[in-house]
PDB file of C-alpha atoms in Angstrom:
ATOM      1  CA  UNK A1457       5.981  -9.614 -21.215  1.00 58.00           C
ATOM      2  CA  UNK A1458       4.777  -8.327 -17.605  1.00 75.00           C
ATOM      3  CA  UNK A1459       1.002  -7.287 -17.492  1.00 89.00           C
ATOM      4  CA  UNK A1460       0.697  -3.538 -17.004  1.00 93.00           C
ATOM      5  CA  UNK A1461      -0.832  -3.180 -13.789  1.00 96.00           C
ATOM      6  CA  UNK A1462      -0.707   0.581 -12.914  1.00 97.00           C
ATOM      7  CA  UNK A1463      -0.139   3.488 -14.964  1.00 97.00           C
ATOM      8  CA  UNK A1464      -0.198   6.604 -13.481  1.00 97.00           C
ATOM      9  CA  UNK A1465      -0.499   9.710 -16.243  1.00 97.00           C
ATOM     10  CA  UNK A1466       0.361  13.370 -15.824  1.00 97.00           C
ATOM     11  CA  UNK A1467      -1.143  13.386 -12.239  1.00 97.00           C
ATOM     12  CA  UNK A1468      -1.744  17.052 -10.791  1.00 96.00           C
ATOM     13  CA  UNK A1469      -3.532  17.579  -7.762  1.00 95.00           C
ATOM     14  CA  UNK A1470      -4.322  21.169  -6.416  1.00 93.00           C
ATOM     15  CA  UNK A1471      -6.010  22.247  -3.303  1.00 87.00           C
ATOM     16  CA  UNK A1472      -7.799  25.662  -3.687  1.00 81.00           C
ATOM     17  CA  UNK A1473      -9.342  27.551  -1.337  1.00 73.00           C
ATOM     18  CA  UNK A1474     -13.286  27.782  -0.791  1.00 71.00           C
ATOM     19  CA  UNK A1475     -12.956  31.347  -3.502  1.00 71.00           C
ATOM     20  CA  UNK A1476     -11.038  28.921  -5.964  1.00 67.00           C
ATOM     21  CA  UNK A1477      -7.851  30.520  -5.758  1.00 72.00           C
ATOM     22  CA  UNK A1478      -4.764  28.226  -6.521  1.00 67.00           C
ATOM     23  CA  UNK A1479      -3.502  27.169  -2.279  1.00 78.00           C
ATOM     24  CA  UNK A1480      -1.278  24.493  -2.760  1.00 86.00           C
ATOM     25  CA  UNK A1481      -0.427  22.181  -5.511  1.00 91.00           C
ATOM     26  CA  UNK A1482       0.300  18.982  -4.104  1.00 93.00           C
ATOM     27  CA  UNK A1483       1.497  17.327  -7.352  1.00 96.00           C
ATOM     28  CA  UNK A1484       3.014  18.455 -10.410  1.00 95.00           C
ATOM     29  CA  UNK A1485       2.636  15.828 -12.778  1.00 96.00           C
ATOM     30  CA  UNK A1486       3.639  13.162 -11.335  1.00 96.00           C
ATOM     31  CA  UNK A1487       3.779  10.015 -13.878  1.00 97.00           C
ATOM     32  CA  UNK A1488       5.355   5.773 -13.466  1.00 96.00           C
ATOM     33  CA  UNK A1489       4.300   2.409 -14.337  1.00 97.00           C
ATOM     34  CA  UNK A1490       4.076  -0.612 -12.463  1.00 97.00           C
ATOM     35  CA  UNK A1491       4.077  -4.142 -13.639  1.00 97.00           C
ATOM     36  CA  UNK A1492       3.003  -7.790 -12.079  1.00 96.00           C
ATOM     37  CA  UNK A1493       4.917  -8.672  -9.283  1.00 97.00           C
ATOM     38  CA  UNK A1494       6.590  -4.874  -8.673  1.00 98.00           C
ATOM     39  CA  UNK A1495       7.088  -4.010  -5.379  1.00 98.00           C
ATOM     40  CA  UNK A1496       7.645  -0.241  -5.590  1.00 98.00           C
ATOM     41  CA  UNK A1497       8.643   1.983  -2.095  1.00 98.00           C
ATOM     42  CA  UNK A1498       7.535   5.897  -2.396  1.00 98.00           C
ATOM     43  CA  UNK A1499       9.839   8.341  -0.136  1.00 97.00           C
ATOM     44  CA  UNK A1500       9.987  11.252   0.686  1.00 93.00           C
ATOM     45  CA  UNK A1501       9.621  14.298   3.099  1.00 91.00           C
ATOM     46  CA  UNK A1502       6.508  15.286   4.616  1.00 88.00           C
ATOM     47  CA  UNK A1503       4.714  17.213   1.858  1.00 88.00           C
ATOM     48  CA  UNK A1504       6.325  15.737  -0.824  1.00 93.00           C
ATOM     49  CA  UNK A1505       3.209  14.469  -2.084  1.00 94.00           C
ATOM     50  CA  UNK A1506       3.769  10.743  -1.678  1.00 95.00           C
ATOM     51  CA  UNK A1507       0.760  10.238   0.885  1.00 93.00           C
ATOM     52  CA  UNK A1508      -1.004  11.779  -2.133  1.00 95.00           C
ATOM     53  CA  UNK A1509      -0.190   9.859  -4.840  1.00 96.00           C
ATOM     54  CA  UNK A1510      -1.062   7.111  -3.119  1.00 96.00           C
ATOM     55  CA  UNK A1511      -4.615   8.221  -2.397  1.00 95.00           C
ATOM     56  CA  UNK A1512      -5.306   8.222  -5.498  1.00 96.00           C
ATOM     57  CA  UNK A1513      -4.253   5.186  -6.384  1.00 96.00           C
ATOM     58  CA  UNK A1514      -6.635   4.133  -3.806  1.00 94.00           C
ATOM     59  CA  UNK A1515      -9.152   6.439  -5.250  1.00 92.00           C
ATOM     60  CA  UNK A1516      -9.785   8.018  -1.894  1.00 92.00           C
ATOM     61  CA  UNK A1517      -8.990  11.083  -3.577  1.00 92.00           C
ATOM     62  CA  UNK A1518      -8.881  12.281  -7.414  1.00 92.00           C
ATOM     63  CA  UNK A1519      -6.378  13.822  -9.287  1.00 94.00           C
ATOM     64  CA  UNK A1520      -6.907  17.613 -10.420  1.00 94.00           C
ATOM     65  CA  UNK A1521      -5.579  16.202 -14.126  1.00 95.00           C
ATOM     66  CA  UNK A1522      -3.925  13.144 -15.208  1.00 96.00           C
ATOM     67  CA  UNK A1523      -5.385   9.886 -15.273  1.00 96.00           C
ATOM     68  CA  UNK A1524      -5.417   6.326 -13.047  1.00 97.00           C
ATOM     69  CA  UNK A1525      -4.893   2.910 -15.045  1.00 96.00           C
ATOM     70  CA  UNK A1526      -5.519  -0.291 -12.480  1.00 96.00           C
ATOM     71  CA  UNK A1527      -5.133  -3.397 -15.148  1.00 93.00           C
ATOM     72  CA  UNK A1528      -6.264  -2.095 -18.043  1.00 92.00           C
ATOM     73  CA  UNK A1529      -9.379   0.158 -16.248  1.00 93.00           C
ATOM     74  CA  UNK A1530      -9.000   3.885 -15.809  1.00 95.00           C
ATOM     75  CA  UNK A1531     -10.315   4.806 -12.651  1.00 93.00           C
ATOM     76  CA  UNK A1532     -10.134   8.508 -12.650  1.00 88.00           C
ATOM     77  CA  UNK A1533     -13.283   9.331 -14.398  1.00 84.00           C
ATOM     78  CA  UNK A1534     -15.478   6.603 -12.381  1.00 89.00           C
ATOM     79  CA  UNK A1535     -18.677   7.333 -10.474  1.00 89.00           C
ATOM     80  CA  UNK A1536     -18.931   6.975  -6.903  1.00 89.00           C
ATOM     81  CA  UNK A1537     -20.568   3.306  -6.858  1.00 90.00           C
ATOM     82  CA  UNK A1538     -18.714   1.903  -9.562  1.00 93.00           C
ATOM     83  CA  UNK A1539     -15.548   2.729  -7.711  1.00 92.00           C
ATOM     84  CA  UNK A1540     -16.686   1.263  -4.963  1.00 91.00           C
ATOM     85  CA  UNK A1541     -16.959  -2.054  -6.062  1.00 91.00           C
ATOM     86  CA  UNK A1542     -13.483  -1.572  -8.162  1.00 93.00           C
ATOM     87  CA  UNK A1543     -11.697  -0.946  -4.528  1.00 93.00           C
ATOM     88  CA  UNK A1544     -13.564  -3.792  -2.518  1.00 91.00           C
ATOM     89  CA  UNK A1545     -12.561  -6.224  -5.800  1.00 92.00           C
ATOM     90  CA  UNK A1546      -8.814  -4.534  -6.996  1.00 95.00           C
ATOM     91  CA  UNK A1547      -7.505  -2.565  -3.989  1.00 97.00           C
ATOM     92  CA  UNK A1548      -6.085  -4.112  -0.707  1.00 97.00           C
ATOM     93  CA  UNK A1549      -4.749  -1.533   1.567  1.00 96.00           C
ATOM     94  CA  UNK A1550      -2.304  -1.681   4.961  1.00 96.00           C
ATOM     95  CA  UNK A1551      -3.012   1.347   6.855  1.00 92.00           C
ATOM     96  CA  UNK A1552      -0.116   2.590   9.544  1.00 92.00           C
ATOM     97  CA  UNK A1553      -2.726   2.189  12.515  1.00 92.00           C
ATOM     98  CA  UNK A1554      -4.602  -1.182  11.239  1.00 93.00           C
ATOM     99  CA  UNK A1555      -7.864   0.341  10.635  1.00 93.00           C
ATOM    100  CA  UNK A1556      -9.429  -3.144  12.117  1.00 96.00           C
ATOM    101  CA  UNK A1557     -12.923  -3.406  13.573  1.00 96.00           C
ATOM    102  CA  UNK A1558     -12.544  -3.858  17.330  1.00 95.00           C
ATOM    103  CA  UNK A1559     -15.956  -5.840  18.085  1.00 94.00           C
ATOM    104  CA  UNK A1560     -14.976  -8.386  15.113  1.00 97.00           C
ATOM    105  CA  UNK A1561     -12.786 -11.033  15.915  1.00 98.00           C
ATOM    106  CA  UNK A1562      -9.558 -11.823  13.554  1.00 98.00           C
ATOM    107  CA  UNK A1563     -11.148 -13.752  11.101  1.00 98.00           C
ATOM    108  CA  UNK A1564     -14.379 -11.648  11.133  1.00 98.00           C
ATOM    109  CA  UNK A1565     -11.693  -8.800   9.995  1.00 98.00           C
ATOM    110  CA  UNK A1566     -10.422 -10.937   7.229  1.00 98.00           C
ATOM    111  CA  UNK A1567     -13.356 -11.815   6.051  1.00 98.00           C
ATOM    112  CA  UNK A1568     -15.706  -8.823   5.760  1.00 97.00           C
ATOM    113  CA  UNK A1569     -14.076  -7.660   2.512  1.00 96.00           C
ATOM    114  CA  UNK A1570     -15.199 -11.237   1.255  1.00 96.00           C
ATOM    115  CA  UNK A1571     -18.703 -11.015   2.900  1.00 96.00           C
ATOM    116  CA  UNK A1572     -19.228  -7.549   1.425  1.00 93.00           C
ATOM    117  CA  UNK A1573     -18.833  -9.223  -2.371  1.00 94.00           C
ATOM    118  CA  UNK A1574     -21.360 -11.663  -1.308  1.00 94.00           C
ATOM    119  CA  UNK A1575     -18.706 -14.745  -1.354  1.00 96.00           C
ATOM    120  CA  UNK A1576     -20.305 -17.882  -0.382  1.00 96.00           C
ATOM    121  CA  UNK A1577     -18.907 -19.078   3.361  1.00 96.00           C
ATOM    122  CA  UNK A1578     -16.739 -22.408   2.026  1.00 97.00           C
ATOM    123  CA  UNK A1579     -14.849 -19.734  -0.047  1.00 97.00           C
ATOM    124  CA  UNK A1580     -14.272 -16.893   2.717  1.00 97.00           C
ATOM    125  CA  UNK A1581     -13.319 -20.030   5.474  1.00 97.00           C
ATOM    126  CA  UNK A1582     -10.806 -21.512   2.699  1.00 98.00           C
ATOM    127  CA  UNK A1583      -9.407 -18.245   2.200  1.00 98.00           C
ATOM    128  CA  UNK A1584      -9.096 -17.149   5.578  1.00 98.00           C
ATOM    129  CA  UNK A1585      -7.282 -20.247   7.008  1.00 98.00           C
ATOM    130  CA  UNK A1586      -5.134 -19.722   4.062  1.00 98.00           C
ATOM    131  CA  UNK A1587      -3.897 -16.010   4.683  1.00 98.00           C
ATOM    132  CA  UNK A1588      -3.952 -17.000   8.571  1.00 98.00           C
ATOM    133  CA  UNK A1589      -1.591 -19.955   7.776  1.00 98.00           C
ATOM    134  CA  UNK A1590       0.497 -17.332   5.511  1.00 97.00           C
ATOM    135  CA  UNK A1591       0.721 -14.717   8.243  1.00 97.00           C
ATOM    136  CA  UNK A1592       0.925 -16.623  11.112  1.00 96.00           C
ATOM    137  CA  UNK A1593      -2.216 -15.644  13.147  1.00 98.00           C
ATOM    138  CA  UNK A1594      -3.884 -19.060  12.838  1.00 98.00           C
ATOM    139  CA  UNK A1595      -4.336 -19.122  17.024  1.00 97.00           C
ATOM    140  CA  UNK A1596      -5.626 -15.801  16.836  1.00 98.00           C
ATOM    141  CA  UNK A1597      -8.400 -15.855  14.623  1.00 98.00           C
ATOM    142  CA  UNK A1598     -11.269 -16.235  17.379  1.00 98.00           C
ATOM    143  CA  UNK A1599      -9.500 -13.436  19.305  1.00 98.00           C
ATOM    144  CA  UNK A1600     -10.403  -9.694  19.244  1.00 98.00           C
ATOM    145  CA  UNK A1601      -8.204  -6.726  17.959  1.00 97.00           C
ATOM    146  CA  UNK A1602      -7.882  -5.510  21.732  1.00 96.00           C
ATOM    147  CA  UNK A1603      -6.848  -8.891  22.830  1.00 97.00           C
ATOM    148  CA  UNK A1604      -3.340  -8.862  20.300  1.00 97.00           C
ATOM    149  CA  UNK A1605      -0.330  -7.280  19.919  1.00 97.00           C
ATOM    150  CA  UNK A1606       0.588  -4.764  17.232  1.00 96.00           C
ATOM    151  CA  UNK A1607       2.352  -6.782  14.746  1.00 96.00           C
ATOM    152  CA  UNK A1608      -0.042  -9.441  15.453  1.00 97.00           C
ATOM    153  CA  UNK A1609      -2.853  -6.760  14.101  1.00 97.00           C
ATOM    154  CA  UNK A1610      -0.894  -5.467  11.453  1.00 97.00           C
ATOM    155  CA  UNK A1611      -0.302  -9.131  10.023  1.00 97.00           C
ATOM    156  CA  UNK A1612      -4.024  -9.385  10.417  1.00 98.00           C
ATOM    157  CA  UNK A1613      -4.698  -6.262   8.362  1.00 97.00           C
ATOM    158  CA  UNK A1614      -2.280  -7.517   5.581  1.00 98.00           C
ATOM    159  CA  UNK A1615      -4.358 -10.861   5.177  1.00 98.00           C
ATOM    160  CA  UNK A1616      -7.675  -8.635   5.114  1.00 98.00           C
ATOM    161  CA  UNK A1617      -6.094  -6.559   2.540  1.00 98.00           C
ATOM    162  CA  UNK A1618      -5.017  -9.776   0.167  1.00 98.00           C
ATOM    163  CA  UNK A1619      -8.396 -11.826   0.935  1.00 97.00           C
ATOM    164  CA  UNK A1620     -10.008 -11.064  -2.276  1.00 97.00           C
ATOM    165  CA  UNK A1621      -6.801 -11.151  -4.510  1.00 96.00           C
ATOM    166  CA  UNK A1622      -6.227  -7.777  -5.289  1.00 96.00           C
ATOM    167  CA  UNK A1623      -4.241  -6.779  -8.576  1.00 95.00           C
ATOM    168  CA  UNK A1624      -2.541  -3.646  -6.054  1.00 97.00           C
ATOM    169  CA  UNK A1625      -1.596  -4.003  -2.765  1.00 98.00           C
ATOM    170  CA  UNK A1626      -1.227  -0.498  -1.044  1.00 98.00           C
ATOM    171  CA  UNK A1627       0.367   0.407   1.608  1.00 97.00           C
ATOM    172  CA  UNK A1628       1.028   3.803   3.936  1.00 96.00           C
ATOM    173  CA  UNK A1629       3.815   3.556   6.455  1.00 96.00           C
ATOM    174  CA  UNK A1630       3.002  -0.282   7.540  1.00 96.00           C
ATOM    175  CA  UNK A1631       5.680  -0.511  10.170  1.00 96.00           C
ATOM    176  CA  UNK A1632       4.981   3.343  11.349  1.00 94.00           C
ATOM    177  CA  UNK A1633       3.059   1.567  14.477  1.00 93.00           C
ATOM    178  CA  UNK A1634       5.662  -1.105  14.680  1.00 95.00           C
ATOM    179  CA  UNK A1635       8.863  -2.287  17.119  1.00 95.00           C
ATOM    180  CA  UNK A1636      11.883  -3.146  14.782  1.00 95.00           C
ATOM    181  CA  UNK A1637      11.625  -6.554  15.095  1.00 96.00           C
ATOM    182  CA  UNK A1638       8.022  -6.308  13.959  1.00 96.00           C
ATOM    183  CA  UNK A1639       8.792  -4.257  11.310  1.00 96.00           C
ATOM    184  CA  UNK A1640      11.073  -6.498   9.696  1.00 96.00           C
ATOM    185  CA  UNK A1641       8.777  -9.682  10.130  1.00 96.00           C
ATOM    186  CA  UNK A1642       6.070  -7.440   8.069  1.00 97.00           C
ATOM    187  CA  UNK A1643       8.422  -6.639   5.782  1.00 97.00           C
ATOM    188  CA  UNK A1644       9.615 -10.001   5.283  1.00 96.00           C
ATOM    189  CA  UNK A1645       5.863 -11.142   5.004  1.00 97.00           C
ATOM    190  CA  UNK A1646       5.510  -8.173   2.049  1.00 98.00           C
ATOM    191  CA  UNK A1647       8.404 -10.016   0.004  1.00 98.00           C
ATOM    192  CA  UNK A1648       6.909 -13.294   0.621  1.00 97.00           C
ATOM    193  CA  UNK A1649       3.699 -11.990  -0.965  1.00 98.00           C
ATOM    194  CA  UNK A1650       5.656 -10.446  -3.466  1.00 98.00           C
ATOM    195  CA  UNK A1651       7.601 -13.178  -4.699  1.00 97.00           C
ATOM    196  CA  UNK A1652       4.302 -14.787  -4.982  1.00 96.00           C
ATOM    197  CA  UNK A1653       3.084 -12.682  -7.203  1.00 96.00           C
ATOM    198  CA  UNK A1654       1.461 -10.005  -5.777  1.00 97.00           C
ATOM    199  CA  UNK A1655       2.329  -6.299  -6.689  1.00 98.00           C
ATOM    200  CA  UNK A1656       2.995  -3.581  -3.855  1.00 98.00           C
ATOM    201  CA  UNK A1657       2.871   0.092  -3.829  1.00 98.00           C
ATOM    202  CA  UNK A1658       4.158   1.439  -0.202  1.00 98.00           C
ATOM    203  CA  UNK A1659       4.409   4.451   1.061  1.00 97.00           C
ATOM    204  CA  UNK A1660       7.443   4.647   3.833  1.00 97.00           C
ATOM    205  CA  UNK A1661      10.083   7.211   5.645  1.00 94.00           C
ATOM    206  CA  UNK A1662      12.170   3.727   6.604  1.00 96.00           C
ATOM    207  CA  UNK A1663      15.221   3.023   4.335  1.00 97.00           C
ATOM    208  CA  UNK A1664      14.918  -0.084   5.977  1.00 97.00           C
ATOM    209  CA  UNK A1665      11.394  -0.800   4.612  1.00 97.00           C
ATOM    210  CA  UNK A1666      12.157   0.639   1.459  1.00 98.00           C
ATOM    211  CA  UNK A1667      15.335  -1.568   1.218  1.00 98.00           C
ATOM    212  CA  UNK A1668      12.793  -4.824   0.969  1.00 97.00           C
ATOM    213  CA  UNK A1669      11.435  -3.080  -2.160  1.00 98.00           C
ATOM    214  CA  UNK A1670      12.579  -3.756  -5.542  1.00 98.00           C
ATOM    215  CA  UNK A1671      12.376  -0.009  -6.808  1.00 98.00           C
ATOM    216  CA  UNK A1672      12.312   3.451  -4.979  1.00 98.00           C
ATOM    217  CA  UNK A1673      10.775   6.162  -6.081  1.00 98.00           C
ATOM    218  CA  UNK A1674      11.823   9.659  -4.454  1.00 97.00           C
ATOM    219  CA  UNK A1675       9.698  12.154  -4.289  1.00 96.00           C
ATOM    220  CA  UNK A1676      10.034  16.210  -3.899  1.00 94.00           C
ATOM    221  CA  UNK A1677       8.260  19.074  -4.348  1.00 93.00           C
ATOM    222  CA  UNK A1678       5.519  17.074  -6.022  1.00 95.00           C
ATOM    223  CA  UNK A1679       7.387  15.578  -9.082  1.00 96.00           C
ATOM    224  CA  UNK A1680       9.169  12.462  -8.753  1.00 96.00           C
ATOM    225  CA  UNK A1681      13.238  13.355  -8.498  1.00 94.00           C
ATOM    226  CA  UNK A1682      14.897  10.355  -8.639  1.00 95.00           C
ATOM    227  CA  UNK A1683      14.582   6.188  -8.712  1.00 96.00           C
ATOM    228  CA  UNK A1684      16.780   3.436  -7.014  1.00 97.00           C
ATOM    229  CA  UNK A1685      16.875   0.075  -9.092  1.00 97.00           C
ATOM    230  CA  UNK A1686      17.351  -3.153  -6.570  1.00 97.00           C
ATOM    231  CA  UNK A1687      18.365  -5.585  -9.377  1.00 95.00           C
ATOM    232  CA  UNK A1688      19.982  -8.454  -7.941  1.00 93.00           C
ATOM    233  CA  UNK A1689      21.271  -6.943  -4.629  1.00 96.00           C
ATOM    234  CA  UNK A1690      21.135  -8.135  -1.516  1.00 97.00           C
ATOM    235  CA  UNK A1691      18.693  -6.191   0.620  1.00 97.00           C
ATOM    236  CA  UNK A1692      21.637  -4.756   3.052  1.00 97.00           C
ATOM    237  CA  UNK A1693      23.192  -3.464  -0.151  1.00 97.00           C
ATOM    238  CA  UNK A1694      20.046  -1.904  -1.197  1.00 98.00           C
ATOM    239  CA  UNK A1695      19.478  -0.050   1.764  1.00 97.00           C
ATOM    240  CA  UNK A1696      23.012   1.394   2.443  1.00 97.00           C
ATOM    241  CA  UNK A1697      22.389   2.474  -1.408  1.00 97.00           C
ATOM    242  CA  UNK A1698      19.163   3.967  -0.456  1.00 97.00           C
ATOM    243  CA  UNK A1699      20.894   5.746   2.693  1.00 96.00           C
ATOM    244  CA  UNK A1700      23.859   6.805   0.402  1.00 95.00           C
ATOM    245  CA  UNK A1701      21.185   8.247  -2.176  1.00 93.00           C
ATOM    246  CA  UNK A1702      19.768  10.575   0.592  1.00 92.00           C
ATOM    247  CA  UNK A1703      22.690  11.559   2.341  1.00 88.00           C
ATOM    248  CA  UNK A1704      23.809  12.943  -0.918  1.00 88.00           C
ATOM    249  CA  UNK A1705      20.942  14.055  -1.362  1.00 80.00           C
ATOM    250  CA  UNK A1706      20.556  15.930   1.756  1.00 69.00           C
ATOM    251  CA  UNK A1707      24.577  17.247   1.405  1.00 56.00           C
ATOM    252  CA  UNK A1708      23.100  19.464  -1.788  1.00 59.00           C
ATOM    253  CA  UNK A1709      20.527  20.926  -0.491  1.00 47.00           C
ATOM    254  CA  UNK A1710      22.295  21.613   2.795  1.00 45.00           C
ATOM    255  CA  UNK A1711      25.255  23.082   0.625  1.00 48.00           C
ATOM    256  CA  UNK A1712      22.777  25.792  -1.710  1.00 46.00           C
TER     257      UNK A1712
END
């Protein structure tokens, strides 16, 4: 049987204003699974709540209620250094606009989540050379951010994310910053890591992107409306389902 990797539990988050009067509840209990080796796409419109959830996943927010289950470890009730160290050792994130550290070079970005868990430097160069071999960015590892293109940054944030061998790989909007043919080499590079092993939660608006996913997760309003199962179709198939889903979708609200 799959290991459990991420339960989420009854997750509500409300923002209040400085009196403590109810502003805006954000989510409404929102509640999945996700096992080793998932690769799960969230959608949804703007507000939805899907940029949200995945913050606290990432425990750069909390939930209001519910509760956050990373491999066995609830997060939610964690102090601020202990979660901390769970994120630098767990959590790899892929940020829409890179988040990389313009006066490193590539492998200096790679690396620092390695350096910061005091790895010894045979184990961050092994690991580095590995990802860069993985992501193609070998000939760019002694150049700066400034110096590469966008996907060429983007593929260097995904090995940064997956140097220490994170049990969750998250992800808002990774090709939001990209060129189509870009965003289909990440994407490509996401199922690659995937079939490998590695479990994804993404954030996206593209039915393309979510289309590499094996599972879609639709969110509205705050609660989660509806899921798309890939199984064994092709990823073409999957997205004209996904497409199909929301034009439908979009038909009932449009005829209310």
């Amino acid at each position: 049987m799959c290991e459990k990797m991420l339960e989420l539990k009854n997750l509500r988050k409300i923002y209040r204003t400085g009196r403590g009067a109810v502003q805006y509840e954000a989510l409404k209990g929102i509640s999945f699974d996700a096992f080793a080796g998932d690769f799960i796409a969230i959608m949804g419109e703007s507000g939805s709540g899907k940029t949200t959830t995945l913050n606290i996943i990432a425990s750069l927010d909390t939930a209001t209620e519910g509760n956050v289950i990373i491999g066995g470890t609830d997060i939610s009730n964690m102090g601020n250094r202990e979660i901390c160290r769970f994120r630098r050792e767990k959590l790899g994130f892929v940020f829409q606009d890179f988040n990389l550290l313009n006066y490193f070079t590539v492998k200096d970005n790679i690396a620092f989540p390695m350096v910061l868990l005091n790895k010894n430097k045979k184990e961050i160069d092994e690991r580095v050379r590995e990802l860069a071999e993985r992501t193609n960015i070998t000939g760019l590892l002694d150049k700066y951010p400034y110096e590469i293109s966008g996907g060429e940054k983007q593929r260097t944030a995904v090995a940064r994310a997956l140097v220490c061998r994170p049990a969750l790989l998250l992800a808002d909007e990774p090709t939001g910053a990209l060129d189509s043919k870009n965003s289909d080499q990440l994407m490509e590079l996401f199922q690659t890591f995937n079939e490998l092993g590695q479990t994804i939660i993404m954030v996206t608006h593209s039915v393309r992107s979510a289309s590499k996913a094996k599972k879609v997760l639709f969110l509205k309003d705050g609660v989660i409306g509806a899921s798309l199962e890939k199984g064994g179709a092709k990823d073409e198939a999957f997205e004209n389902g996904i497409a199909d889903f929301l034009y439908s979708a979009g038909k009932q609200v449009a005829g209310r």
